[in-house]
Amino acid sequence: MLSGTIGSQVAANQDPKNGVPIIIAAIMMQGLGFWVSLLTIGIFIQKIFCGTKFPPPSARFGLYMFVGSPGFTTLALVACGRAASSSGVFYMDFILGTTGAGEIARVFLDLFGAFFWGLTAWLCAFASVAIIMGCFSGPHFGSEMTFSLSWFAFVFPNVGFTIGTMLLAEEFNSQALKIVTAVMTVILAIGVSLLWFGAIRAVAKRYIMMPGKDEDKPIAAFRGEFDRFEERYPSEAQYKMS
């Protein structure tokens, strides 16, 4: 998901002979990452729409992972458009002899960036609503929201979303998007501060980074289930182990 972002930065400092292949390859790899991730996103959203329950409240921050794919795709496309129109990266006769090939590419990539931005905003709102619902799911507000390491999924995807929004605001010279970017930046700063506070507090209270508390918890649960299965069906358990 970082191919497009890295490629745009590299291509901007290259001559046309090398810059064009870098931009094209960056867009191709970015598209590959997005469409593969979209398959996973689609399956999950379909399950939710068909009646499957949301994840446990304390694990719902992981839903922000879906924001990262279209968010960084927005960022990558707009950045590649800038690289295409800067320093003559797209040479004059690249597209049917058109002298403004770089500017044409920039316009199209900006529009496609806006296209993906809408999906990113919807997925971000979807995750946020699910988390708010989780806060009200217990007898008291937030009683079911036990800190876990998955909460850090709030940071990285939304960073890409915020930077992509900032680039679109600059490209379209939109004051509204600039205000949205400022608000998103403040929310991110507050969120990161609260996450680190929650992480330090959780370590101090031994909620995380303890045996059976983090990634080894489902493994321990699986072992317990297998032990009960082995007691009830010893021959079947031996077959499964083999």
Short mmCIF file of C-alpha atoms in Angstrom, two decimals:
data_model
loop_
_atom_site.label_atom_id
_atom_site.label_comp_id
_atom_site.label_asym_id
_atom_site.label_seq_id
_atom_site.Cartn_x
_atom_site.Cartn_y
_atom_site.Cartn_z
CA MET A 1 0.00 0.00 0.00
CA LEU A 2 3.02 2.30 0.10
CA SER A 3 4.21 1.61 -3.45
CA GLY A 4 2.38 4.59 -4.91
CA THR A 5 3.52 6.97 -2.20
CA ILE A 6 7.16 5.94 -2.45
CA GLY A 7 7.07 5.87 -6.25
CA SER A 8 5.67 9.40 -6.46
CA GLN A 9 8.48 10.77 -4.30
CA VAL A 10 11.17 8.95 -6.27
CA ALA A 11 9.75 9.86 -9.71
CA ALA A 12 9.60 13.57 -8.92
CA ASN A 13 13.41 13.66 -8.80
CA GLN A 14 14.05 11.61 -11.95
CA ASP A 15 14.48 12.51 -15.58
CA PRO A 16 11.56 11.67 -17.93
CA LYS A 17 13.17 8.46 -19.14
CA ASN A 18 13.13 7.00 -15.64
CA GLY A 19 10.29 8.98 -14.09
CA VAL A 20 7.50 7.71 -16.35
CA PRO A 21 8.09 3.97 -15.72
CA ILE A 22 8.32 4.63 -11.98
CA ILE A 23 4.98 6.43 -11.90
CA ILE A 24 3.26 3.78 -14.01
CA ALA A 25 4.68 0.94 -11.90
CA ALA A 26 3.72 2.77 -8.70
CA ILE A 27 0.11 3.17 -9.83
CA MET A 28 -0.06 -0.47 -10.95
CA MET A 29 1.23 -1.81 -7.63
CA GLN A 30 -0.97 0.57 -5.66
CA GLY A 31 -3.97 -0.65 -7.64
CA LEU A 32 -3.02 -4.26 -6.99
CA GLY A 33 -2.87 -3.67 -3.25
CA PHE A 34 -6.16 -1.80 -3.22
CA TRP A 35 -8.17 -4.31 -5.23
CA VAL A 36 -6.87 -7.28 -3.23
CA SER A 37 -7.74 -5.53 0.03
CA LEU A 38 -11.15 -4.60 -1.37
CA LEU A 39 -12.00 -8.29 -1.60
CA THR A 40 -11.50 -8.64 2.14
CA ILE A 41 -13.39 -5.44 2.88
CA GLY A 42 -16.31 -6.57 0.71
CA ILE A 43 -16.58 -9.95 2.42
CA PHE A 44 -16.63 -8.36 5.88
CA ILE A 45 -19.16 -5.67 4.97
CA GLN A 46 -21.39 -8.28 3.35
CA LYS A 47 -21.41 -10.32 6.55
CA ILE A 48 -22.38 -7.25 8.57
CA PHE A 49 -25.20 -6.38 6.17
CA CYS A 50 -26.43 -9.99 6.29
CA GLY A 51 -26.82 -9.95 10.05
CA THR A 52 -23.44 -11.03 11.40
CA LYS A 53 -22.59 -9.21 14.62
CA PHE A 54 -19.79 -6.70 14.93
CA PRO A 55 -16.55 -7.78 16.61
CA PRO A 56 -16.40 -7.44 20.42
CA PRO A 57 -16.42 -3.77 21.50
CA SER A 58 -12.80 -3.84 22.66
CA ALA A 59 -11.67 -5.12 19.23
CA ARG A 60 -13.61 -2.70 17.03
CA PHE A 61 -10.75 -0.26 16.62
CA GLY A 62 -9.38 -2.86 14.23
CA LEU A 63 -12.10 -1.81 11.79
CA TYR A 64 -9.99 1.25 11.02
CA MET A 65 -7.63 -1.04 9.12
CA PHE A 66 -10.13 -0.90 6.26
CA VAL A 67 -9.55 2.87 6.05
CA GLY A 68 -5.87 2.43 5.21
CA SER A 69 -6.24 0.85 1.78
CA PRO A 70 -8.40 3.50 0.03
CA GLY A 71 -6.86 6.26 2.15
CA PHE A 72 -3.32 5.58 1.03
CA THR A 73 -4.56 4.97 -2.51
CA THR A 74 -5.99 8.51 -2.50
CA LEU A 75 -2.67 9.82 -1.23
CA ALA A 76 -0.68 7.83 -3.79
CA LEU A 77 -2.77 8.87 -6.80
CA VAL A 78 -2.69 12.57 -5.99
CA ALA A 79 1.04 12.43 -5.25
CA CYS A 80 1.72 10.60 -8.52
CA GLY A 81 -0.28 13.25 -10.35
CA ARG A 82 1.90 15.95 -8.86
CA ALA A 83 5.04 14.07 -9.85
CA ALA A 84 3.72 13.62 -13.39
CA SER A 85 3.29 17.35 -13.92
CA SER A 86 6.49 18.46 -12.21
CA SER A 87 9.95 18.75 -13.73
CA GLY A 88 8.79 17.46 -17.09
CA VAL A 89 8.55 13.87 -15.90
CA PHE A 90 5.94 13.12 -18.57
CA TYR A 91 7.72 14.03 -21.77
CA MET A 92 5.83 15.86 -24.49
CA ASP A 93 5.00 13.03 -26.87
CA PHE A 94 4.09 10.49 -24.19
CA ILE A 95 0.35 10.50 -24.94
CA LEU A 96 -0.48 10.83 -28.63
CA GLY A 97 1.91 13.73 -29.03
CA THR A 98 0.07 15.78 -26.40
CA THR A 99 2.27 18.52 -25.02
CA GLY A 100 0.36 18.69 -21.72
CA ALA A 101 0.47 14.98 -20.89
CA GLY A 102 1.66 15.63 -17.34
CA GLU A 103 -1.14 18.10 -16.64
CA ILE A 104 -3.73 15.72 -18.11
CA ALA A 105 -2.44 12.90 -15.91
CA ARG A 106 -2.55 15.17 -12.87
CA VAL A 107 -6.19 16.12 -13.46
CA PHE A 108 -7.30 12.52 -13.91
CA LEU A 109 -5.36 11.28 -10.89
CA ASP A 110 -6.81 14.07 -8.74
CA LEU A 111 -10.32 13.07 -9.78
CA PHE A 112 -9.64 9.40 -9.11
CA GLY A 113 -8.20 10.41 -5.76
CA ALA A 114 -11.48 12.15 -4.94
CA PHE A 115 -13.30 8.99 -6.05
CA PHE A 116 -11.39 6.88 -3.53
CA TRP A 117 -11.64 9.56 -0.85
CA GLY A 118 -15.40 9.07 -0.71
CA LEU A 119 -14.98 5.36 0.01
CA THR A 120 -12.36 6.15 2.65
CA ALA A 121 -14.65 8.61 4.42
CA TRP A 122 -17.51 6.08 4.45
CA LEU A 123 -15.32 3.30 5.89
CA CYS A 124 -13.97 5.68 8.54
CA ALA A 125 -17.51 6.66 9.51
CA PHE A 126 -18.53 2.99 9.54
CA ALA A 127 -15.74 2.11 11.97
CA SER A 128 -16.43 5.16 14.14
CA VAL A 129 -20.14 4.34 14.45
CA ALA A 130 -19.32 0.72 15.35
CA ILE A 131 -16.98 1.93 18.12
CA ILE A 132 -19.56 4.38 19.47
CA MET A 133 -22.14 1.58 19.52
CA GLY A 134 -19.64 -0.55 21.44
CA CYS A 135 -19.27 2.19 24.05
CA PHE A 136 -23.00 1.94 24.78
CA SER A 137 -23.19 -1.87 24.66
CA GLY A 138 -22.41 -2.45 28.35
CA PRO A 139 -24.31 -1.51 31.51
CA HIS A 140 -22.20 1.64 31.74
CA PHE A 141 -20.67 3.84 29.07
CA GLY A 142 -17.40 2.30 27.92
CA SER A 143 -17.57 -0.62 30.34
CA GLU A 144 -16.97 -3.10 27.50
CA MET A 145 -14.10 -1.12 25.95
CA THR A 146 -11.10 -2.86 27.49
CA PHE A 147 -7.82 -1.61 26.04
CA SER A 148 -6.07 -3.93 23.61
CA LEU A 149 -3.17 -3.54 21.20
CA SER A 150 -5.61 -3.51 18.27
CA TRP A 151 -6.56 0.03 19.27
CA PHE A 152 -3.37 1.25 17.59
CA ALA A 153 -5.09 0.45 14.28
CA PHE A 154 -6.64 3.89 14.71
CA VAL A 155 -3.34 5.63 13.91
CA PHE A 156 -1.69 4.46 10.69
CA PRO A 157 -4.77 4.15 8.41
CA ASN A 158 -6.10 7.53 9.49
CA VAL A 159 -2.71 9.14 8.91
CA GLY A 160 -2.97 8.14 5.25
CA PHE A 161 -6.57 9.39 5.15
CA THR A 162 -5.56 12.73 6.66
CA ILE A 163 -2.60 13.29 4.33
CA GLY A 164 -4.72 12.31 1.32
CA THR A 165 -7.35 14.83 2.40
CA MET A 166 -4.68 17.50 2.76
CA LEU A 167 -3.35 16.86 -0.75
CA LEU A 168 -6.84 16.99 -2.25
CA ALA A 169 -7.52 20.25 -0.41
CA GLU A 170 -4.38 21.74 -1.94
CA GLU A 171 -5.12 20.40 -5.42
CA PHE A 172 -8.71 21.67 -5.48
CA ASN A 173 -7.90 24.77 -3.40
CA SER A 174 -10.85 23.85 -1.19
CA GLN A 175 -11.18 25.80 2.03
CA ALA A 176 -13.71 23.28 3.35
CA LEU A 177 -11.31 20.37 2.88
CA LYS A 178 -8.53 22.37 4.52
CA ILE A 179 -10.73 22.84 7.59
CA VAL A 180 -11.57 19.12 7.57
CA THR A 181 -7.85 18.32 7.39
CA ALA A 182 -7.12 20.57 10.37
CA VAL A 183 -9.87 18.90 12.41
CA MET A 184 -8.64 15.43 11.45
CA THR A 185 -5.08 16.35 12.45
CA VAL A 186 -6.23 17.53 15.88
CA ILE A 187 -8.27 14.35 16.38
CA LEU A 188 -5.26 12.25 15.39
CA ALA A 189 -2.98 14.08 17.81
CA ILE A 190 -5.44 13.66 20.66
CA GLY A 191 -6.07 10.04 19.71
CA VAL A 192 -2.37 9.14 19.67
CA SER A 193 -1.87 10.77 23.07
CA LEU A 194 -4.80 8.87 24.55
CA LEU A 195 -3.61 5.61 23.00
CA TRP A 196 -0.17 5.89 24.57
CA PHE A 197 -1.73 6.80 27.91
CA GLY A 198 -4.05 3.80 27.64
CA ALA A 199 -1.19 1.50 26.63
CA ILE A 200 1.01 2.54 29.56
CA ARG A 201 -1.94 2.21 31.94
CA ALA A 202 -2.83 -1.22 30.54
CA VAL A 203 0.74 -2.46 30.98
CA ALA A 204 0.83 -1.13 34.54
CA LYS A 205 -2.44 -2.91 35.36
CA ARG A 206 -1.31 -6.04 33.49
CA TYR A 207 -4.16 -5.94 30.99
CA ILE A 208 -1.75 -6.46 28.09
CA MET A 209 1.73 -7.87 27.48
CA MET A 210 1.08 -10.66 29.94
CA PRO A 211 0.72 -14.43 29.36
CA GLY A 212 -2.70 -15.21 27.92
CA LYS A 213 -3.60 -11.55 27.38
CA ASP A 214 -2.52 -10.68 23.84
CA GLU A 215 -1.84 -12.68 20.68
CA ASP A 216 -1.38 -15.91 22.66
CA LYS A 217 -4.92 -15.67 24.05
CA PRO A 218 -6.70 -17.27 21.04
CA ILE A 219 -3.95 -19.90 20.86
CA ALA A 220 -4.54 -20.81 24.48
CA ALA A 221 -8.29 -20.95 23.83
CA PHE A 222 -7.72 -23.21 20.83
CA ARG A 223 -5.58 -25.55 22.92
CA GLY A 224 -8.30 -25.74 25.54
CA GLU A 225 -10.89 -26.60 22.91
CA PHE A 226 -8.63 -29.29 21.44
CA ASP A 227 -8.00 -30.82 24.87
CA ARG A 228 -11.74 -31.22 25.40
CA PHE A 229 -12.13 -32.61 21.89
CA GLU A 230 -9.32 -35.10 22.53
CA GLU A 231 -10.95 -36.31 25.73
CA ARG A 232 -14.27 -36.92 23.98
CA TYR A 233 -12.97 -38.32 20.66
CA PRO A 234 -9.43 -39.66 21.20
CA SER A 235 -9.25 -41.52 17.87
CA GLU A 236 -10.47 -38.52 15.88
CA ALA A 237 -8.04 -36.25 17.70
CA GLN A 238 -5.14 -38.53 16.83
CA TYR A 239 -6.22 -38.48 13.18
CA LYS A 240 -6.38 -34.68 13.15
CA MET A 241 -2.94 -34.38 14.72
CA SER A 242 -1.45 -36.65 12.06
#
